[in-house]
Amino acid sequence: MIRVLIVDDDKLVRKGLISAMPWQQFEMEVVGEANNGENALKFMEANPVDLLMTDLSMPVMSGIELMRIVRERYRQVRIVVLTLHQDFEYIQEALRLGAIDYIAKIQLEKEQFEEVLGRVSRLMKQKESGSTRPDPDGGWEKEGIAALQLCYTLNSSGDVAESVRVPPSAVEAEPGVWYWHDEKAGDGDTGEGADADADTCAYADADAEYQPGPGVARVMLTGLEGLDRKTILQVIRSYKKHDLFYDYEPSSPVRYVDARELVNRNSAEQSPSMDSIRDRWSGTEWIYEDQLFYKLLLELKGMRLPSVRLIRIFISLSDEWNRLYRPTLEEPITMEDYYPSWYSFELWLAGTRDQIRLAGAKQQLSLEIRSSLDKAMNLARQNLSQSISTGEIAQLVNMSSSYFSQCFKQYTGQTFADYVRVTRMEQAKSLLRNTSRTIQWIAEQCGYNDEKYFSRLFREQVGLLPSEYRQQASSSGQ
């Protein structure tokens, strides 16, 4: 039997582990418990221990200090860390001091007891047999490892993360990310000369229960020769942060990724400005020109923006599109706060494009005319502070003034002059709510040089003078 000592300053955690974990199933027995490192050492002086499970943050003597001493005095004792810390440096310190694994306490909260002990048992057997494994001192075994299998959940919380199945030998690098070495897949050639179907063949004999399901990505990380453990774990974490969002394809069960390419790519990354992206997608041409739409999609994907930043930009753009296409949209454009992959984001963007196109198509105008009218509305919004006439806009979109007016009324349900006035009032309300600038300045930004005339039009449109509207908005917290 493997004799286990549990060290945690939280008595409920200790008692919960002792009572809930299936120790006997894995030939383990809890022989003692301690509330800090100092008491753990006292116990170990009088009692034999094979496996030490310890928290990191404890009073009197921390888990890190305990591990240092145990490594010096009891080199045969295997150590597993129990921690709430997901910080890379904490984990690296524990591994460097000899821990064979670390267990995030959230796993225990989700009752993943058998998986946890199964993994620990497998790692201890590997230790005893000298199997190929990551070395806690920072390198790999002398024969080296060229590739690792990785498993990522696209969303590390929720039902998907709880249902993921990985081999007992898998190590959890952070919540929702596992890695392991699979001799079935091997460390074979994965370069340009490799079989085009290698990503499928390498997994042909793998146990079906470990195949990726919905919301799970499987990656073969190659090009690891000469890289130490710290660098490899940094690559694993970096891939999730920068590349997984863009690489995931539901139709591809496994993806091969070269670690060296990732290191070079991320070191050479240049972040494009938000304004440049906004300018590309604020226009209307991509709605009607397929070639331009797919070109913009490829450019956007190639930028590999952090997914949070990408979503933030397009939430702002969707607000602009709602304002621009308000006259024709039956339902406003909606966007989620989170998309797990580029695949799901692209589906939303293509669906939004179809929504705008279909809304305009109901007016029984040609695609070319609708494109010109959308361009006219966009030009009007971009030039609200300028004098805008129907004739000038019609000329800019290559239509006669009379035909433009007829089509615009059919398309939007209002004249171009009415559209401009309503849009200017919308902008005025926004400036009144969100700035402390003078009424005269706001009037000028909305294309009116005469403050009194602007105030009269505003009251006709809104029912309040600009000053009254601002006061009301301020008191209501808008």
CSV table of C-alpha atoms in Angstrom, one decimal:
chain,number,residue,atom,x,y,z
A,1,MET,CA,0.0,0.0,0.0
A,2,ILE,CA,1.1,3.5,-0.7
A,3,ARG,CA,1.2,5.5,2.6
A,4,VAL,CA,-0.2,9.0,2.2
A,5,LEU,CA,0.3,12.1,4.4
A,6,ILE,CA,-2.1,15.0,3.8
A,7,VAL,CA,-0.9,18.5,4.7
A,8,ASP,CA,-3.3,21.4,4.6
A,9,ASP,CA,-4.1,24.2,7.1
A,10,ASP,CA,-7.8,23.8,6.4
A,11,LYS,CA,-9.2,21.0,8.5
A,12,LEU,CA,-12.3,20.6,6.3
A,13,VAL,CA,-10.1,20.1,3.3
A,14,ARG,CA,-8.1,17.4,5.0
A,15,LYS,CA,-11.2,15.6,6.3
A,16,GLY,CA,-12.9,15.9,3.0
A,17,LEU,CA,-9.9,14.4,1.1
A,18,ILE,CA,-9.6,11.5,3.6
A,19,SER,CA,-13.3,10.6,3.4
A,20,ALA,CA,-14.1,11.2,-0.2
A,21,MET,CA,-11.1,10.0,-2.2
A,22,PRO,CA,-11.2,6.3,-3.3
A,23,TRP,CA,-7.8,5.5,-1.8
A,24,GLN,CA,-8.0,1.7,-1.6
A,25,GLN,CA,-9.0,1.5,-5.3
A,26,PHE,CA,-5.5,2.7,-6.1
A,27,GLU,CA,-3.7,0.8,-3.3
A,28,MET,CA,-3.3,3.9,-1.2
A,29,GLU,CA,-3.8,4.5,2.5
A,30,VAL,CA,-3.9,7.8,4.4
A,31,VAL,CA,-1.6,7.3,7.4
A,32,GLY,CA,-1.6,10.8,8.8
A,33,GLU,CA,-2.5,14.5,8.4
A,34,ALA,CA,-1.0,17.8,9.4
A,35,ASN,CA,-2.0,21.4,9.5
A,36,ASN,CA,1.4,22.9,8.4
A,37,GLY,CA,4.8,21.9,7.2
A,38,GLU,CA,6.4,21.9,10.6
A,39,ASN,CA,3.9,19.3,12.0
A,40,ALA,CA,4.2,17.3,8.8
A,41,LEU,CA,8.0,16.9,9.4
A,42,LYS,CA,7.4,15.8,13.0
A,43,PHE,CA,5.0,13.1,11.7
A,44,MET,CA,7.5,12.0,9.0
A,45,GLU,CA,10.3,11.6,11.6
A,46,ALA,CA,8.2,8.9,13.4
A,47,ASN,CA,6.2,7.4,10.6
A,48,PRO,CA,7.1,6.0,7.1
A,49,VAL,CA,5.4,8.0,4.2
A,50,ASP,CA,5.5,7.2,0.5
A,51,LEU,CA,3.3,10.1,-0.9
A,52,LEU,CA,3.1,13.6,0.5
A,53,MET,CA,0.1,15.7,-0.6
A,54,THR,CA,0.6,19.3,0.5
A,55,ASP,CA,-0.9,22.7,0.2
A,56,LEU,CA,1.4,25.6,-0.8
A,57,SER,CA,0.0,28.4,1.4
A,58,MET,CA,0.1,27.5,5.1
A,59,PRO,CA,1.1,29.3,8.3
A,60,VAL,CA,4.3,28.4,10.3
A,61,MET,CA,5.9,26.6,7.4
A,62,SER,CA,4.7,26.9,3.8
A,63,GLY,CA,4.3,24.0,1.4
A,64,ILE,CA,7.3,25.2,-0.7
A,65,GLU,CA,9.6,25.2,2.4
A,66,LEU,CA,8.3,21.8,3.4
A,67,MET,CA,9.1,20.4,-0.1
A,68,ARG,CA,12.6,21.7,0.1
A,69,ILE,CA,13.3,19.9,3.3
A,70,VAL,CA,11.5,16.7,2.3
A,71,ARG,CA,13.6,16.6,-0.9
A,72,GLU,CA,16.8,16.8,1.2
A,73,ARG,CA,15.8,14.3,3.9
A,74,TYR,CA,13.3,11.9,2.2
A,75,ARG,CA,14.3,11.7,-1.4
A,76,GLN,CA,12.1,8.5,-1.9
A,77,VAL,CA,8.9,10.4,-0.9
A,78,ARG,CA,6.8,11.5,-3.9
A,79,ILE,CA,5.1,14.9,-3.6
A,80,VAL,CA,1.8,16.1,-5.1
A,81,VAL,CA,0.8,19.7,-4.6
A,82,LEU,CA,-2.8,20.7,-3.6
A,83,THR,CA,-3.3,24.3,-4.6
A,84,LEU,CA,-5.7,27.1,-5.5
A,85,HIS,CA,-2.8,28.9,-7.3
A,86,GLN,CA,-2.9,28.7,-11.1
A,87,ASP,CA,0.1,31.0,-11.5
A,88,PHE,CA,2.8,29.6,-13.7
A,89,GLU,CA,5.6,30.5,-11.3
A,90,TYR,CA,4.0,28.7,-8.4
A,91,ILE,CA,3.6,25.6,-10.5
A,92,GLN,CA,7.1,25.8,-11.8
A,93,GLU,CA,8.6,26.2,-8.3
A,94,ALA,CA,6.6,23.1,-7.1
A,95,LEU,CA,7.8,21.0,-10.1
A,96,ARG,CA,11.4,22.1,-9.7
A,97,LEU,CA,11.3,21.0,-6.0
A,98,GLY,CA,10.3,17.5,-7.0
A,99,ALA,CA,6.5,17.4,-7.2
A,100,ILE,CA,5.3,14.8,-9.6
A,101,ASP,CA,2.0,16.5,-10.2
A,102,TYR,CA,-0.2,19.3,-8.9
A,103,ILE,CA,-3.9,19.2,-8.3
A,104,ALA,CA,-6.1,22.3,-8.6
A,105,LYS,CA,-8.6,22.2,-5.8
A,106,ILE,CA,-11.3,23.0,-8.2
A,107,GLN,CA,-10.9,19.5,-9.5
A,108,LEU,CA,-11.8,18.2,-6.1
A,109,GLU,CA,-14.8,20.5,-5.9
A,110,LYS,CA,-16.0,18.9,-9.1
A,111,GLU,CA,-15.6,15.4,-7.6
A,112,GLN,CA,-13.0,14.2,-10.1
A,113,PHE,CA,-11.5,11.9,-7.4
A,114,GLU,CA,-10.8,8.8,-9.6
A,115,GLU,CA,-9.1,10.8,-12.3
A,116,VAL,CA,-6.9,12.6,-9.8
A,117,LEU,CA,-5.8,9.5,-7.9
A,118,GLY,CA,-5.5,7.5,-11.2
A,119,ARG,CA,-3.1,10.2,-12.6
A,120,VAL,CA,-1.1,10.3,-9.4
A,121,SER,CA,-0.8,6.5,-9.3
A,122,ARG,CA,0.3,6.4,-12.9
A,123,LEU,CA,3.0,9.0,-12.3
A,124,MET,CA,4.3,7.2,-9.3
A,125,LYS,CA,4.6,4.0,-11.3
A,126,GLN,CA,6.4,5.9,-14.0
A,127,LYS,CA,8.8,7.3,-11.4
A,128,GLU,CA,9.6,3.8,-10.2
A,129,SER,CA,10.0,2.3,-13.6
A,130,GLY,CA,12.0,5.2,-15.0
A,131,SER,CA,9.6,5.7,-17.9
A,132,THR,CA,10.0,8.7,-20.2
A,133,ARG,CA,8.5,11.6,-18.4
A,134,PRO,CA,9.0,15.3,-17.7
A,135,ASP,CA,11.9,15.9,-15.3
A,136,PRO,CA,11.1,18.2,-12.3
A,137,ASP,CA,14.6,19.8,-12.5
A,138,GLY,CA,13.7,21.5,-15.8
A,139,GLY,CA,14.8,19.2,-18.6
A,140,TRP,CA,13.5,15.9,-20.1
A,141,GLU,CA,14.9,12.4,-19.8
A,142,LYS,CA,18.1,11.9,-21.7
A,143,GLU,CA,16.4,10.2,-24.7
A,144,GLY,CA,14.4,13.4,-25.1
A,145,ILE,CA,10.8,14.0,-26.3
A,146,ALA,CA,10.1,15.5,-29.7
A,147,ALA,CA,6.3,15.8,-29.4
A,148,LEU,CA,3.6,16.0,-26.8
A,149,GLN,CA,-0.2,15.5,-27.1
A,150,LEU,CA,-2.3,18.4,-25.8
A,151,CYS,CA,-5.9,18.6,-24.9
A,152,TYR,CA,-7.6,22.0,-24.6
A,153,THR,CA,-11.2,22.9,-23.7
A,154,LEU,CA,-12.4,25.9,-25.6
A,155,ASN,CA,-14.1,27.0,-22.4
A,156,SER,CA,-12.3,25.9,-19.2
A,157,SER,CA,-15.3,26.2,-17.0
A,158,GLY,CA,-18.7,24.5,-17.2
A,159,ASP,CA,-19.9,21.1,-18.4
A,160,VAL,CA,-17.4,20.7,-21.3
A,161,ALA,CA,-14.4,20.9,-18.9
A,162,GLU,CA,-16.0,18.4,-16.5
A,163,SER,CA,-16.7,15.8,-19.2
A,164,VAL,CA,-13.2,15.8,-20.8
A,165,ARG,CA,-11.5,12.4,-20.8
A,166,VAL,CA,-7.7,12.3,-20.9
A,167,PRO,CA,-5.3,9.4,-20.2
A,168,PRO,CA,-4.2,8.8,-16.6
A,169,SER,CA,-0.7,9.9,-17.5
A,170,ALA,CA,-1.9,13.4,-18.5
A,171,VAL,CA,-0.7,16.4,-16.6
A,172,GLU,CA,-2.9,19.4,-16.2
A,173,ALA,CA,-0.8,22.5,-17.1
A,174,GLU,CA,-3.6,24.8,-16.0
A,175,PRO,CA,-7.5,24.5,-15.8
A,176,GLY,CA,-8.7,23.1,-19.1
A,177,VAL,CA,-5.2,22.3,-20.5
A,178,TRP,CA,-3.6,18.8,-20.4
A,179,TYR,CA,-0.4,17.4,-21.9
A,180,TRP,CA,1.1,13.9,-22.1
A,181,HIS,CA,3.5,11.8,-24.1
A,182,ASP,CA,1.9,9.0,-26.2
A,183,GLU,CA,4.2,6.4,-27.5
A,184,LYS,CA,1.5,5.2,-29.9
A,185,ALA,CA,1.6,8.6,-31.7
A,186,GLY,CA,5.4,8.6,-31.4
A,187,ASP,CA,7.9,11.3,-32.2
A,188,GLY,CA,8.0,10.8,-36.0
A,189,ASP,CA,8.5,13.1,-38.9
A,190,THR,CA,6.0,16.0,-38.8
A,191,GLY,CA,7.7,18.3,-41.1
A,192,GLU,CA,6.9,19.2,-44.7
A,193,GLY,CA,7.8,15.6,-45.8
A,194,ALA,CA,5.3,14.0,-43.4
A,195,ASP,CA,2.2,12.2,-44.6
A,196,ALA,CA,-0.6,14.7,-45.3
A,197,ASP,CA,-2.9,12.4,-43.3
A,198,ALA,CA,-0.5,12.1,-40.4
A,199,ASP,CA,-2.8,13.9,-38.0
A,200,THR,CA,-5.4,11.2,-38.6
A,201,CYS,CA,-3.2,8.2,-38.8
A,202,ALA,CA,-1.3,9.1,-35.6
A,203,TYR,CA,-4.5,8.7,-33.7
A,204,ALA,CA,-6.0,5.7,-35.6
A,205,ASP,CA,-5.2,3.3,-32.7
A,206,ALA,CA,-5.9,5.6,-29.8
A,207,ASP,CA,-8.5,4.7,-27.3
A,208,ALA,CA,-11.8,6.0,-28.5
A,209,GLU,CA,-12.7,7.5,-25.1
A,210,TYR,CA,-9.9,10.0,-25.4
A,211,GLN,CA,-11.0,11.3,-28.8
A,212,PRO,CA,-11.9,15.0,-28.7
A,213,GLY,CA,-15.6,15.8,-28.4
A,214,PRO,CA,-17.5,19.0,-28.9
A,215,GLY,CA,-15.8,22.0,-27.4
A,216,VAL,CA,-12.5,20.1,-27.1
A,217,ALA,CA,-9.4,20.6,-29.2
A,218,ARG,CA,-6.6,18.0,-29.5
A,219,VAL,CA,-3.1,19.2,-30.6
A,220,MET,CA,0.1,17.3,-31.4
A,221,LEU,CA,2.9,19.7,-30.3
A,222,THR,CA,6.1,18.9,-32.2
A,223,GLY,CA,9.5,20.5,-32.5
A,224,LEU,CA,10.3,20.1,-28.8
A,225,GLU,CA,13.9,18.9,-29.2
A,226,GLY,CA,16.2,20.9,-27.0
A,227,LEU,CA,13.5,22.8,-25.2
A,228,ASP,CA,13.4,22.6,-21.4
A,229,ARG,CA,10.2,22.1,-19.3
A,230,LYS,CA,9.7,25.8,-18.5
A,231,THR,CA,9.8,26.8,-22.2
A,232,ILE,CA,7.5,23.9,-23.2
A,233,LEU,CA,4.9,24.9,-20.6
A,234,GLN,CA,5.2,28.5,-21.7
A,235,VAL,CA,4.5,27.4,-25.3
A,236,ILE,CA,1.5,25.3,-24.2
A,237,ARG,CA,0.0,28.2,-22.3
A,238,SER,CA,0.9,30.7,-25.1
A,239,TYR,CA,-0.8,28.5,-27.7
A,240,LYS,CA,-4.1,28.6,-25.8
A,241,LYS,CA,-3.8,32.4,-25.3
A,242,HIS,CA,-2.8,33.4,-28.9
A,243,ASP,CA,-3.5,30.7,-31.4
A,244,LEU,CA,-6.1,28.1,-30.3
A,245,PHE,CA,-9.0,30.5,-30.9
A,246,TYR,CA,-8.0,30.8,-34.6
A,247,ASP,CA,-6.8,27.2,-35.2
A,248,TYR,CA,-9.7,25.2,-33.9
A,249,GLU,CA,-11.8,23.5,-36.6
A,250,PRO,CA,-14.6,21.2,-35.5
A,251,SER,CA,-14.1,19.0,-38.6
A,252,SER,CA,-10.4,18.4,-37.8
A,253,PRO,CA,-10.0,16.2,-34.7
A,254,VAL,CA,-6.3,16.8,-34.3
A,255,ARG,CA,-3.9,19.6,-35.3
A,256,TYR,CA,-0.2,19.4,-35.7
A,257,VAL,CA,1.7,22.5,-34.3
A,258,ASP,CA,5.4,23.2,-34.4
A,259,ALA,CA,6.6,24.8,-31.1
A,260,ARG,CA,9.5,26.6,-32.9
A,261,GLU,CA,7.1,28.3,-35.3
A,262,LEU,CA,5.0,29.4,-32.3
A,263,VAL,CA,8.0,30.9,-30.6
A,264,ASN,CA,9.1,32.8,-33.7
A,265,ARG,CA,5.5,33.9,-34.6
A,266,ASN,CA,4.7,35.3,-31.2
A,267,SER,CA,8.0,37.1,-30.9
A,268,ALA,CA,7.4,38.8,-34.2
A,269,GLU,CA,3.8,39.8,-33.6
A,270,GLN,CA,2.8,43.3,-34.3
A,271,SER,CA,-0.5,44.5,-33.0
A,272,PRO,CA,-2.6,46.4,-35.5
A,273,SER,CA,-4.5,49.5,-34.4
A,274,MET,CA,-8.2,49.3,-33.6
A,275,ASP,CA,-8.9,52.3,-35.9
A,276,SER,CA,-7.4,50.5,-38.9
A,277,ILE,CA,-9.7,47.5,-38.3
A,278,ARG,CA,-12.7,49.7,-37.6
A,279,ASP,CA,-12.1,51.6,-40.9
A,280,ARG,CA,-12.1,48.3,-42.9
A,281,TRP,CA,-15.4,47.1,-41.5
A,282,SER,CA,-17.2,50.4,-41.1
A,283,GLY,CA,-17.8,50.7,-44.8
A,284,THR,CA,-20.7,49.0,-46.7
A,285,GLU,CA,-18.9,47.4,-49.6
A,286,TRP,CA,-18.2,44.1,-47.8
A,287,ILE,CA,-21.9,43.6,-47.4
A,288,TYR,CA,-22.4,43.2,-51.1
A,289,GLU,CA,-19.0,42.2,-52.6
A,290,ASP,CA,-18.2,38.6,-51.8
A,291,GLN,CA,-14.6,38.8,-52.8
A,292,LEU,CA,-14.0,41.8,-50.6
A,293,PHE,CA,-15.8,40.1,-47.7
A,294,TYR,CA,-13.6,37.0,-47.8
A,295,LYS,CA,-10.4,39.2,-48.3
A,296,LEU,CA,-11.3,41.1,-45.1
A,297,LEU,CA,-12.0,37.9,-43.3
A,298,LEU,CA,-8.6,36.5,-44.2
A,299,GLU,CA,-6.8,39.7,-43.2
A,300,LEU,CA,-8.6,39.8,-39.9
A,301,LYS,CA,-7.8,36.2,-39.1
A,302,GLY,CA,-4.2,36.8,-40.0
A,303,MET,CA,-3.9,39.6,-37.5
A,304,ARG,CA,-4.6,37.0,-34.7
A,305,LEU,CA,-5.9,39.6,-32.3
A,306,PRO,CA,-6.5,38.4,-28.7
A,307,SER,CA,-10.1,37.1,-28.9
A,308,VAL,CA,-11.2,39.5,-26.1
A,309,ARG,CA,-10.0,42.4,-28.1
A,310,LEU,CA,-11.5,41.1,-31.3
A,311,ILE,CA,-14.9,40.7,-29.7
A,312,ARG,CA,-14.7,44.2,-28.1
A,313,ILE,CA,-14.0,45.8,-31.5
A,314,PHE,CA,-17.0,44.0,-33.2
A,315,ILE,CA,-19.4,44.8,-30.4
A,316,SER,CA,-18.6,48.5,-31.1
A,317,LEU,CA,-19.0,47.9,-34.8
A,318,SER,CA,-22.3,46.1,-34.4
A,319,ASP,CA,-23.6,49.2,-32.6
A,320,GLU,CA,-22.5,51.2,-35.6
A,321,TRP,CA,-24.2,48.8,-38.0
A,322,ASN,CA,-27.4,49.0,-36.0
A,323,ARG,CA,-27.4,52.8,-36.3
A,324,LEU,CA,-26.5,52.7,-40.0
A,325,TYR,CA,-29.0,50.0,-41.1
A,326,ARG,CA,-31.7,51.0,-38.6
A,327,PRO,CA,-34.1,52.1,-41.5
A,328,THR,CA,-34.1,48.6,-43.0
A,329,LEU,CA,-33.4,46.1,-40.2
A,330,GLU,CA,-36.4,44.3,-38.9
A,331,GLU,CA,-34.5,43.1,-35.8
A,332,PRO,CA,-31.3,44.7,-34.4
A,333,ILE,CA,-28.0,43.0,-34.9
A,334,THR,CA,-27.0,41.1,-31.7
A,335,MET,CA,-23.7,39.8,-30.6
A,336,GLU,CA,-22.5,37.5,-27.8
A,337,ASP,CA,-19.9,38.6,-25.3
A,338,TYR,CA,-17.9,35.4,-25.9
A,339,TYR,CA,-17.1,33.2,-28.8
A,340,PRO,CA,-15.0,30.1,-28.2
A,341,SER,CA,-13.3,30.0,-31.6
A,342,TRP,CA,-12.8,31.9,-34.8
A,343,TYR,CA,-15.0,29.3,-36.4
A,344,SER,CA,-18.0,30.4,-34.3
A,345,PHE,CA,-17.1,34.1,-34.6
A,346,GLU,CA,-17.0,33.8,-38.4
A,347,LEU,CA,-20.4,32.1,-38.5
A,348,TRP,CA,-21.8,35.0,-36.5
A,349,LEU,CA,-20.2,37.6,-38.9
A,350,ALA,CA,-21.4,35.8,-42.0
A,351,GLY,CA,-24.9,35.6,-40.5
A,352,THR,CA,-24.9,39.3,-39.7
A,353,ARG,CA,-23.9,40.0,-43.3
A,354,ASP,CA,-26.8,37.9,-44.5
A,355,GLN,CA,-29.2,39.6,-42.0
A,356,ILE,CA,-28.3,43.0,-43.5
A,357,ARG,CA,-28.5,41.8,-47.1
A,358,LEU,CA,-31.9,40.1,-46.6
A,359,ALA,CA,-33.4,43.1,-44.9
A,360,GLY,CA,-32.5,45.3,-47.8
A,361,ALA,CA,-33.6,42.8,-50.4
A,362,LYS,CA,-37.2,43.0,-49.2
A,363,GLN,CA,-37.4,46.5,-50.8
A,364,GLN,CA,-37.2,44.9,-54.3
A,365,LEU,CA,-34.2,47.0,-55.3
A,366,SER,CA,-31.2,45.6,-57.1
A,367,LEU,CA,-28.0,44.7,-55.3
A,368,GLU,CA,-26.2,47.5,-56.9
A,369,ILE,CA,-28.8,50.1,-55.9
A,370,ARG,CA,-28.9,48.8,-52.3
A,371,SER,CA,-25.1,49.0,-52.1
A,372,SER,CA,-25.2,52.6,-53.3
A,373,LEU,CA,-27.9,53.6,-50.8
A,374,ASP,CA,-26.0,52.0,-47.9
A,375,LYS,CA,-22.9,53.9,-49.0
A,376,ALA,CA,-25.0,57.1,-49.1
A,377,MET,CA,-26.2,56.5,-45.5
A,378,ASN,CA,-22.6,55.8,-44.4
A,379,LEU,CA,-21.3,59.0,-46.1
A,380,ALA,CA,-24.1,61.0,-44.4
A,381,ARG,CA,-23.1,59.6,-40.9
A,382,GLN,CA,-19.4,60.4,-41.6
A,383,ASN,CA,-20.1,64.0,-42.6
A,384,LEU,CA,-22.8,65.1,-40.1
A,385,SER,CA,-20.9,68.3,-39.3
A,386,GLN,CA,-20.9,69.4,-42.9
A,387,SER,CA,-23.6,70.7,-45.2
A,388,ILE,CA,-25.1,67.7,-46.9
A,389,SER,CA,-27.4,68.0,-49.9
A,390,THR,CA,-29.3,65.2,-51.6
A,391,GLY,CA,-27.8,66.2,-55.0
A,392,GLU,CA,-24.2,66.0,-53.7
A,393,ILE,CA,-24.7,62.6,-52.1
A,394,ALA,CA,-26.5,61.3,-55.2
A,395,GLN,CA,-23.5,62.3,-57.3
A,396,LEU,CA,-21.1,60.6,-55.0
A,397,VAL,CA,-22.9,57.3,-55.4
A,398,ASN,CA,-23.3,57.7,-59.1
A,399,MET,CA,-27.1,58.2,-59.2
A,400,SER,CA,-29.3,61.0,-60.5
A,401,SER,CA,-30.8,63.2,-57.8
A,402,SER,CA,-34.4,62.3,-58.6
A,403,TYR,CA,-33.8,58.5,-58.9
A,404,PHE,CA,-31.7,58.6,-55.7
A,405,SER,CA,-34.5,60.3,-53.8
A,406,GLN,CA,-37.1,57.9,-55.1
A,407,CYS,CA,-35.0,54.8,-54.2
A,408,PHE,CA,-33.9,56.1,-50.9
A,409,LYS,CA,-37.5,56.7,-49.8
A,410,GLN,CA,-38.5,53.2,-51.0
A,411,TYR,CA,-35.5,51.7,-49.2
A,412,THR,CA,-35.7,53.5,-45.8
A,413,GLY,CA,-39.2,54.8,-45.6
A,414,GLN,CA,-38.1,58.4,-45.3
A,415,THR,CA,-36.5,61.1,-47.4
A,416,PHE,CA,-32.8,61.6,-47.4
A,417,ALA,CA,-33.2,65.0,-45.6
A,418,ASP,CA,-35.3,63.4,-42.9
A,419,TYR,CA,-32.7,60.6,-42.5
A,420,VAL,CA,-30.0,63.2,-42.0
A,421,ARG,CA,-32.0,65.2,-39.5
A,422,VAL,CA,-32.9,62.2,-37.4
A,423,THR,CA,-29.3,61.0,-37.5
A,424,ARG,CA,-28.0,64.4,-36.5
A,425,MET,CA,-30.4,64.4,-33.5
A,426,GLU,CA,-29.2,61.0,-32.5
A,427,GLN,CA,-25.6,62.2,-32.5
A,428,ALA,CA,-26.6,65.4,-30.6
A,429,LYS,CA,-28.3,63.3,-27.8
A,430,SER,CA,-25.2,61.1,-27.5
A,431,LEU,CA,-22.9,64.2,-27.2
A,432,LEU,CA,-25.3,65.8,-24.6
A,433,ARG,CA,-25.2,62.6,-22.5
A,434,ASN,CA,-21.6,61.8,-22.8
A,435,THR,CA,-19.8,65.2,-22.9
A,436,SER,CA,-19.9,68.5,-21.1
A,437,ARG,CA,-19.2,70.5,-24.3
A,438,THR,CA,-21.3,73.7,-24.9
A,439,ILE,CA,-24.6,73.5,-26.8
A,440,GLN,CA,-23.0,75.7,-29.6
A,441,TRP,CA,-20.1,73.2,-30.0
A,442,ILE,CA,-22.6,70.3,-30.2
A,443,ALA,CA,-24.7,72.1,-32.7
A,444,GLU,CA,-21.7,72.6,-34.9
A,445,GLN,CA,-20.7,69.0,-34.7
A,446,CYS,CA,-24.2,68.1,-35.9
A,447,GLY,CA,-24.1,70.5,-38.9
A,448,TYR,CA,-25.9,73.5,-37.4
A,449,ASN,CA,-24.0,76.8,-37.0
A,450,ASP,CA,-27.0,78.6,-35.4
A,451,GLU,CA,-27.5,77.4,-31.8
A,452,LYS,CA,-31.0,78.7,-31.6
A,453,TYR,CA,-32.1,77.0,-34.8
A,454,PHE,CA,-30.5,73.8,-33.6
A,455,SER,CA,-32.3,74.0,-30.2
A,456,ARG,CA,-35.6,74.6,-31.9
A,457,LEU,CA,-35.2,71.6,-34.2
A,458,PHE,CA,-34.0,69.5,-31.2
A,459,ARG,CA,-37.1,70.4,-29.2
A,460,GLU,CA,-39.4,69.5,-32.2
A,461,GLN,CA,-37.7,66.2,-32.6
A,462,VAL,CA,-37.1,65.2,-28.9
A,463,GLY,CA,-39.7,67.2,-27.0
A,464,LEU,CA,-37.0,69.0,-24.9
A,465,LEU,CA,-34.5,71.7,-25.3
A,466,PRO,CA,-30.9,70.4,-25.4
A,467,SER,CA,-30.1,71.8,-22.0
A,468,GLU,CA,-33.3,70.1,-20.5
A,469,TYR,CA,-32.4,66.8,-22.2
A,470,ARG,CA,-28.9,66.9,-20.7
A,471,GLN,CA,-30.2,67.7,-17.2
A,472,GLN,CA,-32.7,64.9,-17.5
A,473,ALA,CA,-30.1,62.4,-18.7
A,474,SER,CA,-27.8,63.4,-15.9
A,475,SER,CA,-30.4,63.1,-13.2
A,476,SER,CA,-31.5,59.6,-14.5
A,477,GLY,CA,-27.9,58.4,-14.7
A,478,GLN,CA,-28.0,57.7,-18.5
